[in-house]
PDB file of C-alpha atoms in Angstrom:
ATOM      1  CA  UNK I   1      -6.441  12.832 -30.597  1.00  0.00           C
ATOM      2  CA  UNK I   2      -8.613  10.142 -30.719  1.00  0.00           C
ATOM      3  CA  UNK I   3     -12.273   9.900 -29.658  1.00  0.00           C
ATOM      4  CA  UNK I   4     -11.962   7.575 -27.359  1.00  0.00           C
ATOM      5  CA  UNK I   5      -9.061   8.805 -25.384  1.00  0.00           C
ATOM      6  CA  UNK I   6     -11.052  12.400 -25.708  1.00  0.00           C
ATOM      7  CA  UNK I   7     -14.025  10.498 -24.169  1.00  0.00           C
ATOM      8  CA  UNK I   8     -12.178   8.861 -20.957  1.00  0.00           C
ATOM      9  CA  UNK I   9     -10.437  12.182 -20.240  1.00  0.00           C
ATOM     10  CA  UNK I  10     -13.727  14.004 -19.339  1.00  0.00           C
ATOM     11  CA  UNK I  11     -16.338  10.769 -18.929  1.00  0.00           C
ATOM     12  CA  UNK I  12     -14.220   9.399 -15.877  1.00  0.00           C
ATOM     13  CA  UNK I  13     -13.156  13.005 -14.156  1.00  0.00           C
ATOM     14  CA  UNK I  14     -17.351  13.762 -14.575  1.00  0.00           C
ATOM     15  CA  UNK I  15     -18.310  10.288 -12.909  1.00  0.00           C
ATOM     16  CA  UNK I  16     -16.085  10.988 -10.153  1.00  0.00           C
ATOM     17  CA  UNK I  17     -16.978  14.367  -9.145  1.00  0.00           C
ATOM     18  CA  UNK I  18     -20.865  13.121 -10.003  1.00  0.00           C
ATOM     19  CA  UNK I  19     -20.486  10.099  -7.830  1.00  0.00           C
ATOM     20  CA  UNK I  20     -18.237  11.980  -4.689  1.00  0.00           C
ATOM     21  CA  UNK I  21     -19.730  15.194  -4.647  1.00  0.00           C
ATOM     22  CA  UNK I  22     -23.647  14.187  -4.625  1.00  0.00           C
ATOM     23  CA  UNK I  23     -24.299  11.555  -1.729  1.00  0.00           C
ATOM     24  CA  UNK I  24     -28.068  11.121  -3.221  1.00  0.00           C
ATOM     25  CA  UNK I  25     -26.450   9.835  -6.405  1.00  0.00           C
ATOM     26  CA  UNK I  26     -24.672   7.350  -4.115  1.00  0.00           C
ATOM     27  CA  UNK I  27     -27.789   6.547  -2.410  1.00  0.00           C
ATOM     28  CA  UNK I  28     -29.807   5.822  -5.528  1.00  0.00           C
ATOM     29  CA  UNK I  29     -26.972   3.850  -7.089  1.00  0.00           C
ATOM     30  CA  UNK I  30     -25.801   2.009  -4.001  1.00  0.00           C
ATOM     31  CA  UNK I  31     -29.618   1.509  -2.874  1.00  0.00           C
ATOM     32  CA  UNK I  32     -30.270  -0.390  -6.052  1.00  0.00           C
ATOM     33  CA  UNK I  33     -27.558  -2.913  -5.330  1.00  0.00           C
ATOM     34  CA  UNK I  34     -28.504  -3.143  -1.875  1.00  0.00           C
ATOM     35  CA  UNK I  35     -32.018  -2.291  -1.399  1.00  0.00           C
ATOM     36  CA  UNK I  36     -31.912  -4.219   2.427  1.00  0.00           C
ATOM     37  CA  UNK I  37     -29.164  -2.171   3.490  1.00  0.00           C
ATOM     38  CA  UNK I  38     -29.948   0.099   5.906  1.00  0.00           C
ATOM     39  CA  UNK I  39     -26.346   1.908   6.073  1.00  0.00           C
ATOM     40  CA  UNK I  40     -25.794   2.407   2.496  1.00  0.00           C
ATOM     41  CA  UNK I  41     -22.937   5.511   2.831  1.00  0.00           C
ATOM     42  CA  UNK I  42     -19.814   6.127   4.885  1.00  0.00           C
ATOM     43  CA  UNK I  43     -21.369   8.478   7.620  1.00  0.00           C
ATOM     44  CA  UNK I  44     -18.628   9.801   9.390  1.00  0.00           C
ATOM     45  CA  UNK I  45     -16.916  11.483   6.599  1.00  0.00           C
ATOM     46  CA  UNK I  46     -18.386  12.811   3.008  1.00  0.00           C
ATOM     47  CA  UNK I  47     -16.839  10.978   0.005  1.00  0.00           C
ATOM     48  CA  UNK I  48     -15.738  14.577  -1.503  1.00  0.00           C
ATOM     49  CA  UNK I  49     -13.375  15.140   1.500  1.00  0.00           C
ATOM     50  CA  UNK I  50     -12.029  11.734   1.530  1.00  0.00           C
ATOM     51  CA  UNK I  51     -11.180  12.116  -2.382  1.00  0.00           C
ATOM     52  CA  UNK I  52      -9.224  15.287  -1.352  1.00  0.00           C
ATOM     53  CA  UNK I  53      -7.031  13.543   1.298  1.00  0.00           C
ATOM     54  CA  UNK I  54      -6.610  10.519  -1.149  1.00  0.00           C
ATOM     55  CA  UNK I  55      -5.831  12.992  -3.931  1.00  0.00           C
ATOM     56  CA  UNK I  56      -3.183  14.840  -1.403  1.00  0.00           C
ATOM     57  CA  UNK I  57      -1.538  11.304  -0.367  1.00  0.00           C
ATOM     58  CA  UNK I  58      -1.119  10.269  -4.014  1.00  0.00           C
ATOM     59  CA  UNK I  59       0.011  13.658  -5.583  1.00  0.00           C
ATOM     60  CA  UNK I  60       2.741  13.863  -2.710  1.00  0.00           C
ATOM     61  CA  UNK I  61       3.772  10.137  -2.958  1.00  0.00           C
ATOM     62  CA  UNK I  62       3.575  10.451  -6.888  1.00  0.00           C
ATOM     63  CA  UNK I  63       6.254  13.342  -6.425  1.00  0.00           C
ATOM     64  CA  UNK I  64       8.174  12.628  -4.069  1.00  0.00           C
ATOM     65  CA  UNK I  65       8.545   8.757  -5.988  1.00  0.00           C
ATOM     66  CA  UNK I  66       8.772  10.617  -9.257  1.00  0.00           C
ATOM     67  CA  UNK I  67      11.805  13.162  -7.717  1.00  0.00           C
ATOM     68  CA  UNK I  68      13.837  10.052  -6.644  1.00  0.00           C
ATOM     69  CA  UNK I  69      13.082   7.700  -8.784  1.00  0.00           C
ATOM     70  CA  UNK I  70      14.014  10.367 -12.138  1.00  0.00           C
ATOM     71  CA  UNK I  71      17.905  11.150 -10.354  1.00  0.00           C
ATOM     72  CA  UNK I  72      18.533   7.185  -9.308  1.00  0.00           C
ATOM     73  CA  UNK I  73      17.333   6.381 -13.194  1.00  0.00           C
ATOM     74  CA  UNK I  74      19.407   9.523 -14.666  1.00  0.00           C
ATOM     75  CA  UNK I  75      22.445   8.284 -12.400  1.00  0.00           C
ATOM     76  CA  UNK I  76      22.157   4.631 -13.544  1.00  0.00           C
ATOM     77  CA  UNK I  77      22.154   5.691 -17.345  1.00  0.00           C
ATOM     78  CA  UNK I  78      25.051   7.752 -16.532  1.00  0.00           C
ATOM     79  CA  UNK I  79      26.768   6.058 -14.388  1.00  0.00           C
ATOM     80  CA  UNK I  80      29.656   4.590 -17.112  1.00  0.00           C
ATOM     81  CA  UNK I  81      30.208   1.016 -15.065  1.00  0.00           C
ATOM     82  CA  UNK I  82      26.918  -1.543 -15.067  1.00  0.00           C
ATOM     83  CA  UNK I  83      28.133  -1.826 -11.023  1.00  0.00           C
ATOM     84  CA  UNK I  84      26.232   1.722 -10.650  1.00  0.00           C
ATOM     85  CA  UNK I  85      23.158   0.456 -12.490  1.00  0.00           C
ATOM     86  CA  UNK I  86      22.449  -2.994 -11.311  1.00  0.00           C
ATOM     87  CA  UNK I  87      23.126  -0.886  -7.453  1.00  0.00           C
ATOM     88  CA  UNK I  88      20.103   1.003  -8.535  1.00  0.00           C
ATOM     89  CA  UNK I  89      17.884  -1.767  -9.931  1.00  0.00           C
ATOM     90  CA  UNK I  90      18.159  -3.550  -6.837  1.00  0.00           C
ATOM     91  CA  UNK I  91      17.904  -0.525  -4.512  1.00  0.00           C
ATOM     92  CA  UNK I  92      14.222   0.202  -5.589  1.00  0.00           C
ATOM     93  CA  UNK I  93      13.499  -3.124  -6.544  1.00  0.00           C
ATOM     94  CA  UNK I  94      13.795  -4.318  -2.867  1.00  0.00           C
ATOM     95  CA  UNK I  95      11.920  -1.323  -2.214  1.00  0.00           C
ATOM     96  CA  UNK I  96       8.929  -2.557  -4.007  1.00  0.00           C
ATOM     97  CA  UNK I  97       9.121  -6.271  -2.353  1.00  0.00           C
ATOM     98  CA  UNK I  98       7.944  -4.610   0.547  1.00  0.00           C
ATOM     99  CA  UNK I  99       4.132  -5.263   0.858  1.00  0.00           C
ATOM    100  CA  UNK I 100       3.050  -1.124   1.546  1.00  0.00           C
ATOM    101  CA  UNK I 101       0.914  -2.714   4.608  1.00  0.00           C
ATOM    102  CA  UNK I 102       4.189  -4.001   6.214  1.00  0.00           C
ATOM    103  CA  UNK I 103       5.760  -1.003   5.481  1.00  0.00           C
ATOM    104  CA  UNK I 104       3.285   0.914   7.284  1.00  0.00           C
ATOM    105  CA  UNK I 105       2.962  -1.070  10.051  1.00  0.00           C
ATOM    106  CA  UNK I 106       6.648  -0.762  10.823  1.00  0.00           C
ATOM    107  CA  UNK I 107       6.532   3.157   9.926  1.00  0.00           C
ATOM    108  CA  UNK I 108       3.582   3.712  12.663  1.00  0.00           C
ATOM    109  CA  UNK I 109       5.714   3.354  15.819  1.00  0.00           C
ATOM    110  CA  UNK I 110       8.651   5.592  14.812  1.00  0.00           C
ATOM    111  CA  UNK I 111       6.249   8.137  12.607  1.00  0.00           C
ATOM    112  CA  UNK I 112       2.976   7.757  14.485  1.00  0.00           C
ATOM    113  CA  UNK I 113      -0.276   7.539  12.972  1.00  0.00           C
ATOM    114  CA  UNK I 114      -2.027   9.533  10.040  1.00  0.00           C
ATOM    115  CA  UNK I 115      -0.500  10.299   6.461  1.00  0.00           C
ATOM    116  CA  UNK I 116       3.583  10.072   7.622  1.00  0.00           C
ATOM    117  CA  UNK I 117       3.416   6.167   7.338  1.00  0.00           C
ATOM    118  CA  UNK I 118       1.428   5.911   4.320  1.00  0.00           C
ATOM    119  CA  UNK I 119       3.202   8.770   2.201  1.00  0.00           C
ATOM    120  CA  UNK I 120       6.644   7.022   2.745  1.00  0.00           C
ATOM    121  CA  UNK I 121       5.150   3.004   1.851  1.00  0.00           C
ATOM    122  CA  UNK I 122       3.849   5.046  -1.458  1.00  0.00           C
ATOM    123  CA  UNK I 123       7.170   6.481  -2.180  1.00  0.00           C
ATOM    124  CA  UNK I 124       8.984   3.580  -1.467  1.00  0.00           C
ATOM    125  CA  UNK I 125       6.510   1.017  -3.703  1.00  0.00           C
ATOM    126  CA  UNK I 126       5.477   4.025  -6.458  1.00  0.00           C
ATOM    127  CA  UNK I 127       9.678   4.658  -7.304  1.00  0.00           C
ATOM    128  CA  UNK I 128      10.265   1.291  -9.317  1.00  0.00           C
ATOM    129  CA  UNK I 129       8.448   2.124 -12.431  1.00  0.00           C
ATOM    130  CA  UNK I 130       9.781   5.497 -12.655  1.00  0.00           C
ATOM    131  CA  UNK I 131      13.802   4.382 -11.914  1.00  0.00           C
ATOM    132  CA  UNK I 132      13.165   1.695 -14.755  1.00  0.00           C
ATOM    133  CA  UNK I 133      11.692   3.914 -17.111  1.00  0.00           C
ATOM    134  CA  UNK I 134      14.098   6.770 -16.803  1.00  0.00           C
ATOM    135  CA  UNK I 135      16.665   4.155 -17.697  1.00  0.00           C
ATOM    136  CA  UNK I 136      15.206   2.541 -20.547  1.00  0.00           C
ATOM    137  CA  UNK I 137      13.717   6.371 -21.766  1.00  0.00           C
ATOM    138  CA  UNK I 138      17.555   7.526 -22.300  1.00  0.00           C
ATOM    139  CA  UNK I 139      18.755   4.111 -23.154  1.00  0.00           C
ATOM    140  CA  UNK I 140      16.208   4.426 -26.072  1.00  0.00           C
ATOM    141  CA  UNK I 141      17.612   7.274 -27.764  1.00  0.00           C
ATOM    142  CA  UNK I 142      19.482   6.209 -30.917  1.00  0.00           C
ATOM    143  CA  UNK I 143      22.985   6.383 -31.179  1.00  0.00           C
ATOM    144  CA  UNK I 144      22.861   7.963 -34.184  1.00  0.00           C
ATOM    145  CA  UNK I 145      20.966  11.466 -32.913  1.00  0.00           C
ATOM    146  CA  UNK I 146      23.449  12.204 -30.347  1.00  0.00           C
ATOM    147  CA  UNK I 147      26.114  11.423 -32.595  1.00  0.00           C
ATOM    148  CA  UNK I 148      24.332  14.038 -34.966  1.00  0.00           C
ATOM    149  CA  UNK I 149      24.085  16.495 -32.239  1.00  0.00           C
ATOM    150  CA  UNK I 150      27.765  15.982 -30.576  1.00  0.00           C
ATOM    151  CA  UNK I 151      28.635  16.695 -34.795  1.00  0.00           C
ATOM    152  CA  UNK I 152      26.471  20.266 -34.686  1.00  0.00           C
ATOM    153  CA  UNK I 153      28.495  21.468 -31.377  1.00  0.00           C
ATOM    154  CA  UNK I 154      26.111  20.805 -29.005  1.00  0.00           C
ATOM    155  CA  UNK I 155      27.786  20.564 -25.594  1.00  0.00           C
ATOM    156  CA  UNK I 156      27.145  17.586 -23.356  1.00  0.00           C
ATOM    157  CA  UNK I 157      24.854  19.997 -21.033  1.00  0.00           C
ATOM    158  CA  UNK I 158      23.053  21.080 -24.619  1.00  0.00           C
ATOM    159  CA  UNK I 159      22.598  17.288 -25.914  1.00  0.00           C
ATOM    160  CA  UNK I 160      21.268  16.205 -22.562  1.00  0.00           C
ATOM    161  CA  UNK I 161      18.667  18.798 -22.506  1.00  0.00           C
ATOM    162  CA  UNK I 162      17.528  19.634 -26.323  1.00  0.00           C
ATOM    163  CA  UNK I 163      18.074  15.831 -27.572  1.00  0.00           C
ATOM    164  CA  UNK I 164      18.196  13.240 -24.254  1.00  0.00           C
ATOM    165  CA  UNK I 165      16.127  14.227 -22.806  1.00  0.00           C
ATOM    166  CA  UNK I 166      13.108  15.372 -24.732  1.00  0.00           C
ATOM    167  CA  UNK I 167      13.222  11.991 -26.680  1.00  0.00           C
ATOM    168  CA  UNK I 168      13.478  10.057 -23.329  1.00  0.00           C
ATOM    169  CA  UNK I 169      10.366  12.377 -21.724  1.00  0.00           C
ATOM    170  CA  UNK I 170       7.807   9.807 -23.390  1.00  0.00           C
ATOM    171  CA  UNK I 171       9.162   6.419 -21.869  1.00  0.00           C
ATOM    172  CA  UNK I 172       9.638   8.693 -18.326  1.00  0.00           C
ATOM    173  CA  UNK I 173       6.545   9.514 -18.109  1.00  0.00           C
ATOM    174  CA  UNK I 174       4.917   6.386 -18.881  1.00  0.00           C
ATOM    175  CA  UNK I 175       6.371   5.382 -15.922  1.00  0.00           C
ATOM    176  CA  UNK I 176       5.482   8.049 -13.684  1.00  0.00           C
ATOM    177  CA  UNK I 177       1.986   7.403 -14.933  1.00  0.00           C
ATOM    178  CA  UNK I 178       2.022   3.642 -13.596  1.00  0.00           C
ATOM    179  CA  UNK I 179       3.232   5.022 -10.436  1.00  0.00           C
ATOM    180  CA  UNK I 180       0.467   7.366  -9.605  1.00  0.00           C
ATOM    181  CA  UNK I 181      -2.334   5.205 -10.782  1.00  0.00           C
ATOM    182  CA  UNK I 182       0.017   2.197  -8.459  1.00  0.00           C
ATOM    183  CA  UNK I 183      -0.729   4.239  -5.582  1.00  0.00           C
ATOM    184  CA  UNK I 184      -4.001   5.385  -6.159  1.00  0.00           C
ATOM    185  CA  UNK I 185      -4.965   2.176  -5.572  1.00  0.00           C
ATOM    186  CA  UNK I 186      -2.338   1.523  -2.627  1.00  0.00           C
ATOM    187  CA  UNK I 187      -3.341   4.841  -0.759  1.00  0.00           C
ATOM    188  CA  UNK I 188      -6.450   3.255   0.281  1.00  0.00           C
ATOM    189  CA  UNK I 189      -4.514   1.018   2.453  1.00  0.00           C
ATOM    190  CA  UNK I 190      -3.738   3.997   3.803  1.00  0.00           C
ATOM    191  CA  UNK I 191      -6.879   4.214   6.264  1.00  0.00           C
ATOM    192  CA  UNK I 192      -5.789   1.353   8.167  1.00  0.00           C
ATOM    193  CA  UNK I 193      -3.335   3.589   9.553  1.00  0.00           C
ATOM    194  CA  UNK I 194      -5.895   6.995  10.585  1.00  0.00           C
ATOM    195  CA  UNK I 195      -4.491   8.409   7.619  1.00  0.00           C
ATOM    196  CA  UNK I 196      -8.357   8.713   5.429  1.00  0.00           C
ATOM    197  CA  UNK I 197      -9.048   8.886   1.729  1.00  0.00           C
ATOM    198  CA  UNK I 198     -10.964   6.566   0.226  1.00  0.00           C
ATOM    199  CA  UNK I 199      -9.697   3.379   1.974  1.00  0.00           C
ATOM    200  CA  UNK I 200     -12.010   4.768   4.860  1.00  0.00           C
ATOM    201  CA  UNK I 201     -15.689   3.585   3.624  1.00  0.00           C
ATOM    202  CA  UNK I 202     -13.685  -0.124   2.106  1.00  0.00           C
ATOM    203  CA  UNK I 203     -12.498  -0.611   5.837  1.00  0.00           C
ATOM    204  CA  UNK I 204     -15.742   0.367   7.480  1.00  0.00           C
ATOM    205  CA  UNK I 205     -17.355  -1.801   5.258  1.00  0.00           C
ATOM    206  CA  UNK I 206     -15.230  -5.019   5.616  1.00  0.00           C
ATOM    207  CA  UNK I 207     -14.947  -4.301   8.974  1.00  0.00           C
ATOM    208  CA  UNK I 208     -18.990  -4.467   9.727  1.00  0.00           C
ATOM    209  CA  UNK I 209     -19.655  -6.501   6.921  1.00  0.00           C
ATOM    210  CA  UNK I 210     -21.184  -4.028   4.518  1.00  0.00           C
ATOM    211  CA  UNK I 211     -20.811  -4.357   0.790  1.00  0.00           C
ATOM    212  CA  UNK I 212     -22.255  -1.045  -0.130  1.00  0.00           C
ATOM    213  CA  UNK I 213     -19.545   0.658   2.134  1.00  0.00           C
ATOM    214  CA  UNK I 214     -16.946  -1.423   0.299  1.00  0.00           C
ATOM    215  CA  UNK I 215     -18.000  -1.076  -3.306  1.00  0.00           C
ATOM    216  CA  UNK I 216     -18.621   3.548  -2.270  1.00  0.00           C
ATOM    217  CA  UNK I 217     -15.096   3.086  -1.686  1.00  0.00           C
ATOM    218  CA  UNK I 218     -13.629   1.339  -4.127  1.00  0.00           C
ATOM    219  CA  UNK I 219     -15.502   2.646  -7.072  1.00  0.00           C
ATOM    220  CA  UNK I 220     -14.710   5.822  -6.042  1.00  0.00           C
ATOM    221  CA  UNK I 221     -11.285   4.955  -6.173  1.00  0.00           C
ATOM    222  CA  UNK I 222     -11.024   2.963  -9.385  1.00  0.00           C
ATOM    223  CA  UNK I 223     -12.462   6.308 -10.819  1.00  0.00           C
ATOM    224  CA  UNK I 224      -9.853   8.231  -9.728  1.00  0.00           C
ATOM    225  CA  UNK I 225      -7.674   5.952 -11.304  1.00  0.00           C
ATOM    226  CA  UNK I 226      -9.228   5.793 -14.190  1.00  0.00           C
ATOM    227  CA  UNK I 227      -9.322   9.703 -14.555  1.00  0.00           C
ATOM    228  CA  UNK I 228      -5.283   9.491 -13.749  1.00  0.00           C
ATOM    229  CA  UNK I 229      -4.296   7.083 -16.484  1.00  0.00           C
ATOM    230  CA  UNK I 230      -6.201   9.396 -18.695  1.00  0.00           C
ATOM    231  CA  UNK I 231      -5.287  12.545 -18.051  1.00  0.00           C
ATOM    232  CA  UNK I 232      -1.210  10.941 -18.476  1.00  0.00           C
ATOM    233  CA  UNK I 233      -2.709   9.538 -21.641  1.00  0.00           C
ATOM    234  CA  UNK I 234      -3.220  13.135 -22.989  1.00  0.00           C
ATOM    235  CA  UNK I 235      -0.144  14.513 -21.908  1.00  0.00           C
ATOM    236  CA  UNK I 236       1.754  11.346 -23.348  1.00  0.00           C
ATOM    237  CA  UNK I 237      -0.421  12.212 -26.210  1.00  0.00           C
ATOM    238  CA  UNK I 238       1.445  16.015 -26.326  1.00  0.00           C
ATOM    239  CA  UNK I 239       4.395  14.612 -26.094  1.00  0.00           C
ATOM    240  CA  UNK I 240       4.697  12.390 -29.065  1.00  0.00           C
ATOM    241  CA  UNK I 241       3.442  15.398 -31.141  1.00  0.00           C
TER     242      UNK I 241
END
């Protein structure tokens, strides 16, 4: 493993839980950027619990996007016409047109406020990468190796899941790694709609004009990002090896 990636897998998951769990690390950061601020921290909520709903909202989107978007990829790489393919393509690229704010304004009057909006605006804009990934994962596998396996006696069953899809499992998950760190950043959108996480402190803050409650929200978030795309980066890592 390289240093580096070793380095951003525990630096960024240690200046997140440094930065959300201590609100006087906040204050002395925050209060050097904005020494006339008087309101220099969400107060209605601590930053820890808001990185626990955020982390609940994008786990469960991530899933749930990762779920679909895995069977509609597998069926459009099976799927022996291009009809069945281009279907999917367009399915949950339409999907992804949809601005996640529209989405969850049209969600809110059937599914109320809170997390039911948000979760299904995540699914629906976090399934693209994985559906095209799955695709191009099994689309990458040579020719050649199956050929080699279909000559040992491997069974379709057997060469689907000791060849396919091992060798696709890199390229798959490269793309379920774009969509959780996608709607890391898109679950703070979420607060528009009562549903919390760290969208909370960024609305307060536009809302009443405060930078420091902006940037306590959105570097809190772009280090949970960043601790996302590295933690995928080591398990891409394992799976290469």
């Amino acid at each position: 493993m390289k240093t580096s990636r070793l380095v951003s897998v525990f630096a960024f998951p240690i200046l997140l839980i440094l930065f959300t769990a201590f609100p006087p690390v906040q204050e002395l950061l925050l209060g050097s950027l904005f020494p006339g601020n008087d309101e220099l921290i969400y107060p209605r909520s601590s930053l820890l619990q808001l990185l626990g709903t955020h982390l609940v909202l994008t786990a469960v989107s991530t899933a749930a996007a990762t779920a679909a978007g895995f069977l509609l990829g597998l069926f459009a790489y099976l799927e022996p016409s291009g009809a069945g393919r281009r279907s999917v393509a367009g399915l949950s690229g339409v999907a992804q047109t949809f601005p996640p704010a529209a989405v969850i304004a049209l969600a809110v009057p059937a599914l109320g406020f809170g997390a039911p909006p948000v979760l299904l605006a995540l699914f629906l804009y976090g399934m693209l990468p994985v559906v095209v990934n799955t695709t191009k994962g099994f689309d990458s596998v040579s020719p050649r190796v199956l050929e080699a396996a279909r000559g040992v006696g491997m069974n379709r069953l057997r060469q689907f899941s000791l060849v396919e899809f091992p060798l696709a499992l890199p390229v798959i998950l490269a793309g379920v790694r774009i969509s959780a760190v996608i709607n890391v950043g898109t679950a703070a959108i979420g607060a528009v709609a009562g549903a919390g996480g760290l969208g909370a402190p960024i609305i307060a803050g536009l809302v009443r004009f405060n930078p420091s409650l902006v940037l306590q929200g959105a570097l809190a978030t772009a280090l949970l990002a960043l601790s996302i795309d590295a933690a995928f980066g080591l398990i891409a890592d394992k799976t290469r090896t």
